Amino acid sequence: MACRIPEVASLVKEAQEVFQKVFGGAALVAAVAPGRVNIIGEHTDYNDGFVFPMALPMVTVVVGRRVEGSRCRVHTTSPMADKPHQVEFPAPSPSAPLQPGSPSWANYVKGVVANFQGSISGFDAVVTTSVPLGGGLSSSASLEVATYTFLEALTGIHAPSLREKALACQRAEHDFANMPCGIMDQFISTMGKQGNALLIDCRSMESTLVPLSDPSVTLVITNSNVRHTLSGSEYPTRRRQCSEAAAALGKQSLRDATMKDLEEHKSSLSEEAFRRARHVISEIGRTQQAVEVLKRGDYTTFGKLMTDSHYSLRDDFEVSCPELDQLVVAAVEVQGVFGSRMTGGGFGGCTVSLMKVESVDKFIAHTRQKYNGSPTFYVCSPSEGAHSLPL
């Protein structure tokens, strides 16, 4: 059986009850922002390439209210967050800017407060989420965008555009969480629309909604429930390797390179750098092709491109792991499954598989039989981006 994804209304109710218990009184403002799954286009965002995510029905909710003075208090209900589960910090001012610190989960909130494009006074807030932490479904961007949307509702000051809002949340992750992420996660959490995936050009920052609402097909996210410690250190390493490969090819980024360029410069690249670049260049092409065949309803070709993406991530980019490989192999053995791939940064987390709706139960049963671990499954369709909620 697939996991039941909590309704947004139930998460809001839970957060309100916790707020009443922790802070006394009622929360007056609520905001929600989704996690995301990247369907295809992995490790291309920081190479100025294309990505193709969709917003998930798993979300982060922030509820709260203004308080007198400059004290900001934030409480999280997540049992997986590092302790303490409540933090207190002063609202930032020009003479006393916010600084990152401990616990690490609070840095995502503090980073958004520091990058908010408006004046903030004191507030109390409770955060709750249904996005699995550490699963590669962007719980961090979901928290950032939900926090920014909460601050907009709290102050009445809105970002000049959704793009500026997403960029402010990206800066929060760079400056406070010290993670040099691309723009994809914040863009889709901000701009997602129900029934659509989002093609994002990470160079021009332009995005295009692409319908993904055929009732006969669905996407299933499989959480391997493993997370290897390599993930934190390897992301910056891959990013550096891509930058070095682009420089060796005489390009601003790997977005500008072709396979012909890569072959011509093979002798000037290490074998490792060559494979890193080959993944990125081929993945950018796969992502563009995938969107075109999806528009025609060619799920067979789309699925093959997804699976080819996984093999490239496994062999050339080396960010997969035995558990993810096992899940993908099991998935493509099932009739009615078009394709499967790891999603997110790698070294654990989740796979995403495209299949006929009628194949879901068979897919889940077969995966449980073949996978050595204890996977969890989420049947998902493209959901709405960030928004505030009336209380």
Short mmCIF file of N, CA and C in Angstrom, two decimals, residues 117-232:
data_model
loop_
_atom_site.label_atom_id
_atom_site.label_comp_id
_atom_site.label_asym_id
_atom_site.label_seq_id
_atom_site.Cartn_x
_atom_site.Cartn_y
_atom_site.Cartn_z
N GLN A 117 12.25 40.87 1.88
CA GLN A 117 12.30 42.23 1.31
C GLN A 117 11.25 43.12 1.97
N GLY A 118 11.43 43.34 3.25
CA GLY A 118 10.51 44.18 3.99
C GLY A 118 10.89 44.16 5.45
N SER A 119 10.32 45.06 6.22
CA SER A 119 10.63 45.18 7.65
C SER A 119 9.84 44.14 8.45
N ILE A 120 10.54 43.48 9.36
CA ILE A 120 9.92 42.43 10.18
C ILE A 120 10.07 42.79 11.65
N SER A 121 8.95 42.66 12.38
CA SER A 121 9.02 42.80 13.83
C SER A 121 8.87 41.41 14.45
N GLY A 122 8.61 41.33 15.73
CA GLY A 122 8.55 40.05 16.40
C GLY A 122 7.37 39.19 15.97
N PHE A 123 7.56 37.89 16.04
CA PHE A 123 6.47 36.95 15.74
C PHE A 123 6.71 35.63 16.45
N ASP A 124 5.64 34.88 16.62
CA ASP A 124 5.69 33.49 17.06
C ASP A 124 5.19 32.63 15.92
N ALA A 125 5.80 31.45 15.72
CA ALA A 125 5.40 30.59 14.61
C ALA A 125 5.62 29.13 14.95
N VAL A 126 4.79 28.28 14.36
CA VAL A 126 4.95 26.83 14.45
C VAL A 126 5.05 26.28 13.03
N VAL A 127 6.01 25.38 12.85
CA VAL A 127 6.24 24.74 11.55
C VAL A 127 5.90 23.25 11.66
N THR A 128 5.13 22.76 10.70
CA THR A 128 4.91 21.32 10.60
C THR A 128 5.00 20.93 9.13
N THR A 129 5.34 19.68 8.85
CA THR A 129 5.57 19.29 7.46
C THR A 129 5.21 17.84 7.21
N SER A 130 4.83 17.56 5.97
CA SER A 130 4.65 16.18 5.52
C SER A 130 5.70 15.80 4.49
N VAL A 131 6.66 16.70 4.22
CA VAL A 131 7.74 16.39 3.29
C VAL A 131 8.79 15.57 4.04
N PRO A 132 9.12 14.36 3.56
CA PRO A 132 10.13 13.56 4.26
C PRO A 132 11.47 14.29 4.31
N LEU A 133 12.05 14.39 5.49
CA LEU A 133 13.35 15.06 5.62
C LEU A 133 14.45 14.13 5.12
N GLY A 134 15.37 14.69 4.34
CA GLY A 134 16.50 13.91 3.84
C GLY A 134 16.14 12.93 2.75
N GLY A 135 14.97 13.09 2.14
CA GLY A 135 14.54 12.15 1.10
C GLY A 135 14.78 12.64 -0.31
N GLY A 136 15.38 13.81 -0.45
CA GLY A 136 15.61 14.35 -1.79
C GLY A 136 14.38 14.98 -2.40
N LEU A 137 13.38 15.32 -1.58
CA LEU A 137 12.15 15.93 -2.07
C LEU A 137 12.06 17.41 -1.68
N SER A 138 13.20 17.96 -1.31
CA SER A 138 13.37 19.38 -1.04
C SER A 138 12.55 19.90 0.13
N SER A 139 12.70 19.22 1.26
CA SER A 139 12.09 19.73 2.48
C SER A 139 12.65 21.09 2.85
N SER A 140 13.92 21.36 2.49
CA SER A 140 14.54 22.64 2.84
C SER A 140 13.90 23.80 2.07
N ALA A 141 13.74 23.66 0.76
CA ALA A 141 13.11 24.74 -0.02
C ALA A 141 11.65 24.91 0.39
N SER A 142 10.99 23.81 0.70
CA SER A 142 9.61 23.88 1.16
C SER A 142 9.51 24.72 2.43
N LEU A 143 10.45 24.52 3.36
CA LEU A 143 10.49 25.31 4.59
C LEU A 143 10.80 26.77 4.29
N GLU A 144 11.76 27.01 3.41
CA GLU A 144 12.13 28.39 3.07
C GLU A 144 10.96 29.15 2.45
N VAL A 145 10.33 28.53 1.45
CA VAL A 145 9.25 29.22 0.72
C VAL A 145 8.02 29.37 1.61
N ALA A 146 7.74 28.38 2.45
CA ALA A 146 6.62 28.52 3.39
C ALA A 146 6.88 29.66 4.37
N THR A 147 8.12 29.79 4.82
CA THR A 147 8.47 30.87 5.75
C THR A 147 8.31 32.23 5.07
N TYR A 148 8.79 32.34 3.83
CA TYR A 148 8.66 33.63 3.12
C TYR A 148 7.18 33.98 2.91
N THR A 149 6.39 32.98 2.53
CA THR A 149 4.96 33.21 2.30
C THR A 149 4.25 33.60 3.60
N PHE A 150 4.68 32.98 4.70
CA PHE A 150 4.16 33.34 6.02
C PHE A 150 4.49 34.80 6.35
N LEU A 151 5.72 35.21 6.09
CA LEU A 151 6.12 36.60 6.37
C LEU A 151 5.36 37.59 5.49
N GLU A 152 5.08 37.19 4.25
CA GLU A 152 4.26 38.06 3.38
C GLU A 152 2.87 38.25 3.98
N ALA A 153 2.27 37.15 4.43
CA ALA A 153 0.93 37.23 5.02
C ALA A 153 0.95 38.01 6.33
N LEU A 154 2.04 37.87 7.08
CA LEU A 154 2.17 38.52 8.39
C LEU A 154 2.32 40.04 8.24
N THR A 155 3.11 40.45 7.24
CA THR A 155 3.44 41.88 7.10
C THR A 155 2.63 42.61 6.04
N GLY A 156 2.02 41.85 5.12
CA GLY A 156 1.33 42.48 3.99
C GLY A 156 2.29 42.97 2.92
N ILE A 157 3.58 42.67 3.08
CA ILE A 157 4.60 43.08 2.10
C ILE A 157 4.94 41.87 1.24
N HIS A 158 4.70 41.97 -0.06
CA HIS A 158 4.93 40.85 -0.96
C HIS A 158 6.14 41.10 -1.83
N ALA A 159 6.81 40.02 -2.20
CA ALA A 159 7.96 40.13 -3.10
C ALA A 159 7.51 40.75 -4.41
N PRO A 160 8.40 41.49 -5.10
CA PRO A 160 8.02 42.12 -6.37
C PRO A 160 7.54 41.12 -7.41
N SER A 161 8.04 39.88 -7.34
CA SER A 161 7.64 38.84 -8.29
C SER A 161 7.91 37.49 -7.65
N LEU A 162 7.31 36.45 -8.21
CA LEU A 162 7.58 35.10 -7.71
C LEU A 162 9.05 34.74 -7.90
N ARG A 163 9.64 35.23 -8.98
CA ARG A 163 11.05 34.99 -9.22
C ARG A 163 11.92 35.59 -8.12
N GLU A 164 11.62 36.83 -7.73
CA GLU A 164 12.39 37.48 -6.66
C GLU A 164 12.21 36.75 -5.33
N LYS A 165 11.02 36.26 -5.11
CA LYS A 165 10.75 35.49 -3.89
C LYS A 165 11.59 34.21 -3.86
N ALA A 166 11.62 33.50 -4.99
CA ALA A 166 12.41 32.27 -5.07
C ALA A 166 13.90 32.56 -4.89
N LEU A 167 14.38 33.63 -5.49
CA LEU A 167 15.80 33.98 -5.39
C LEU A 167 16.18 34.35 -3.95
N ALA A 168 15.26 35.03 -3.25
CA ALA A 168 15.53 35.37 -1.85
C ALA A 168 15.65 34.10 -1.01
N CYS A 169 14.81 33.10 -1.30
CA CYS A 169 14.88 31.84 -0.56
C CYS A 169 16.15 31.06 -0.92
N GLN A 170 16.57 31.15 -2.18
CA GLN A 170 17.83 30.51 -2.56
C GLN A 170 19.01 31.14 -1.82
N ARG A 171 19.01 32.47 -1.71
CA ARG A 171 20.08 33.15 -0.97
C ARG A 171 20.10 32.69 0.49
N ALA A 172 18.93 32.47 1.06
CA ALA A 172 18.86 31.98 2.44
C ALA A 172 19.60 30.65 2.58
N GLU A 173 19.41 29.77 1.61
CA GLU A 173 20.07 28.46 1.68
C GLU A 173 21.58 28.59 1.46
N HIS A 174 21.97 29.49 0.56
CA HIS A 174 23.40 29.71 0.32
C HIS A 174 24.08 30.29 1.56
N ASP A 175 23.50 31.36 2.10
CA ASP A 175 24.17 32.15 3.13
C ASP A 175 24.04 31.56 4.54
N PHE A 176 22.90 30.94 4.82
CA PHE A 176 22.66 30.48 6.20
C PHE A 176 22.80 28.98 6.37
N ALA A 177 22.43 28.21 5.34
CA ALA A 177 22.59 26.75 5.44
C ALA A 177 23.89 26.29 4.79
N ASN A 178 24.56 27.22 4.11
CA ASN A 178 25.87 26.93 3.49
C ASN A 178 25.77 25.81 2.47
N MET A 179 24.66 25.80 1.72
CA MET A 179 24.47 24.80 0.67
C MET A 179 24.33 25.53 -0.67
N PRO A 180 25.29 25.35 -1.59
CA PRO A 180 25.28 26.10 -2.86
C PRO A 180 24.30 25.52 -3.87
N CYS A 181 23.02 25.54 -3.53
CA CYS A 181 22.00 24.91 -4.37
C CYS A 181 21.70 25.74 -5.61
N GLY A 182 21.14 25.09 -6.63
CA GLY A 182 20.63 25.79 -7.79
C GLY A 182 19.28 26.41 -7.47
N ILE A 183 18.57 26.85 -8.51
CA ILE A 183 17.33 27.59 -8.30
C ILE A 183 16.08 26.72 -8.39
N MET A 184 16.23 25.47 -8.85
CA MET A 184 15.06 24.65 -9.15
C MET A 184 14.09 24.51 -7.98
N ASP A 185 14.59 24.15 -6.81
CA ASP A 185 13.71 23.80 -5.69
C ASP A 185 12.83 24.97 -5.27
N GLN A 186 13.44 26.14 -5.17
CA GLN A 186 12.69 27.33 -4.75
C GLN A 186 11.71 27.77 -5.85
N PHE A 187 12.11 27.63 -7.11
CA PHE A 187 11.22 28.01 -8.22
C PHE A 187 9.95 27.16 -8.22
N ILE A 188 10.10 25.84 -8.16
CA ILE A 188 8.92 25.00 -8.27
C ILE A 188 8.04 25.12 -7.02
N SER A 189 8.64 25.28 -5.85
CA SER A 189 7.84 25.44 -4.64
C SER A 189 7.04 26.73 -4.69
N THR A 190 7.60 27.74 -5.33
CA THR A 190 6.93 29.03 -5.46
C THR A 190 5.91 29.06 -6.60
N MET A 191 6.26 28.43 -7.73
CA MET A 191 5.51 28.64 -8.98
C MET A 191 4.70 27.43 -9.44
N GLY A 192 4.74 26.33 -8.71
CA GLY A 192 4.03 25.14 -9.15
C GLY A 192 2.54 25.37 -9.32
N LYS A 193 1.96 24.64 -10.28
CA LYS A 193 0.51 24.71 -10.53
C LYS A 193 -0.05 23.29 -10.63
N GLN A 194 -1.22 23.12 -10.05
CA GLN A 194 -1.86 21.81 -10.07
C GLN A 194 -2.03 21.32 -11.51
N GLY A 195 -1.70 20.04 -11.74
CA GLY A 195 -1.87 19.46 -13.07
C GLY A 195 -0.77 19.78 -14.05
N ASN A 196 0.32 20.42 -13.57
CA ASN A 196 1.41 20.82 -14.46
C ASN A 196 2.76 20.55 -13.82
N ALA A 197 3.70 20.11 -14.63
CA ALA A 197 5.11 20.16 -14.25
C ALA A 197 5.66 21.49 -14.77
N LEU A 198 6.90 21.82 -14.40
CA LEU A 198 7.46 23.12 -14.75
C LEU A 198 8.83 22.94 -15.38
N LEU A 199 8.95 23.32 -16.63
CA LEU A 199 10.26 23.33 -17.29
C LEU A 199 10.94 24.64 -16.94
N ILE A 200 12.11 24.54 -16.32
CA ILE A 200 12.84 25.75 -15.89
C ILE A 200 14.15 25.83 -16.64
N ASP A 201 14.37 26.97 -17.29
CA ASP A 201 15.65 27.28 -17.90
C ASP A 201 16.47 27.98 -16.82
N CYS A 202 17.47 27.29 -16.30
CA CYS A 202 18.20 27.81 -15.14
C CYS A 202 19.19 28.91 -15.52
N ARG A 203 19.36 29.19 -16.79
CA ARG A 203 20.17 30.33 -17.22
C ARG A 203 19.32 31.59 -17.30
N SER A 204 18.24 31.52 -18.07
CA SER A 204 17.41 32.72 -18.28
C SER A 204 16.43 32.93 -17.14
N MET A 205 16.25 31.92 -16.29
CA MET A 205 15.27 31.94 -15.21
C MET A 205 13.83 31.96 -15.74
N GLU A 206 13.65 31.59 -16.99
CA GLU A 206 12.30 31.50 -17.55
C GLU A 206 11.73 30.11 -17.24
N SER A 207 10.44 30.06 -17.03
CA SER A 207 9.80 28.78 -16.71
C SER A 207 8.53 28.63 -17.53
N THR A 208 8.22 27.37 -17.88
CA THR A 208 7.06 27.07 -18.71
C THR A 208 6.28 25.92 -18.09
N LEU A 209 5.00 26.14 -17.85
CA LEU A 209 4.14 25.08 -17.34
C LEU A 209 3.85 24.08 -18.45
N VAL A 210 3.96 22.80 -18.13
CA VAL A 210 3.71 21.73 -19.10
C VAL A 210 2.67 20.79 -18.49
N PRO A 211 1.51 20.64 -19.14
CA PRO A 211 0.45 19.80 -18.57
C PRO A 211 0.92 18.37 -18.32
N LEU A 212 0.57 17.85 -17.15
CA LEU A 212 0.84 16.46 -16.78
C LEU A 212 -0.37 15.99 -15.98
N SER A 213 -1.47 15.78 -16.69
CA SER A 213 -2.75 15.54 -16.01
C SER A 213 -3.54 14.40 -16.62
N ASP A 214 -2.90 13.55 -17.42
CA ASP A 214 -3.57 12.39 -18.00
C ASP A 214 -3.99 11.46 -16.86
N PRO A 215 -5.29 11.21 -16.70
CA PRO A 215 -5.75 10.40 -15.56
C PRO A 215 -5.33 8.93 -15.64
N SER A 216 -4.81 8.49 -16.80
CA SER A 216 -4.43 7.08 -16.93
C SER A 216 -3.00 6.80 -16.49
N VAL A 217 -2.21 7.87 -16.24
CA VAL A 217 -0.83 7.68 -15.80
C VAL A 217 -0.59 8.42 -14.49
N THR A 218 0.41 7.97 -13.76
CA THR A 218 0.73 8.63 -12.49
C THR A 218 2.21 8.49 -12.20
N LEU A 219 2.67 9.25 -11.25
CA LEU A 219 4.04 9.15 -10.77
C LEU A 219 4.02 8.58 -9.35
N VAL A 220 4.95 7.65 -9.10
CA VAL A 220 5.08 7.08 -7.75
C VAL A 220 6.48 7.38 -7.25
N ILE A 221 6.55 8.00 -6.10
CA ILE A 221 7.84 8.26 -5.44
C ILE A 221 8.08 7.12 -4.46
N THR A 222 9.26 6.53 -4.56
CA THR A 222 9.65 5.46 -3.64
C THR A 222 10.80 5.96 -2.79
N ASN A 223 10.58 6.04 -1.51
CA ASN A 223 11.63 6.47 -0.58
C ASN A 223 12.42 5.24 -0.16
N SER A 224 13.71 5.23 -0.48
CA SER A 224 14.57 4.10 -0.10
C SER A 224 14.74 4.01 1.41
N ASN A 225 14.50 5.15 2.09
CA ASN A 225 14.70 5.26 3.54
C ASN A 225 16.15 4.99 3.95
N VAL A 226 17.06 5.29 3.03
CA VAL A 226 18.48 5.30 3.37
C VAL A 226 19.03 6.66 2.97
N ARG A 227 20.04 7.09 3.71
CA ARG A 227 20.70 8.35 3.41
C ARG A 227 22.16 8.17 3.77
N HIS A 228 23.03 8.19 2.76
CA HIS A 228 24.45 8.00 3.00
C HIS A 228 25.11 9.34 3.31
N THR A 229 26.06 9.32 4.21
CA THR A 229 26.65 10.57 4.70
C THR A 229 27.45 11.30 3.64
N LEU A 230 27.75 10.64 2.53
CA LEU A 230 28.49 11.29 1.44
C LEU A 230 27.77 12.50 0.86
N SER A 231 26.43 12.52 0.95
CA SER A 231 25.65 13.49 0.19
C SER A 231 26.05 14.93 0.45
N GLY A 232 26.32 15.28 1.70
CA GLY A 232 26.66 16.67 2.02
C GLY A 232 27.97 17.12 1.42
#
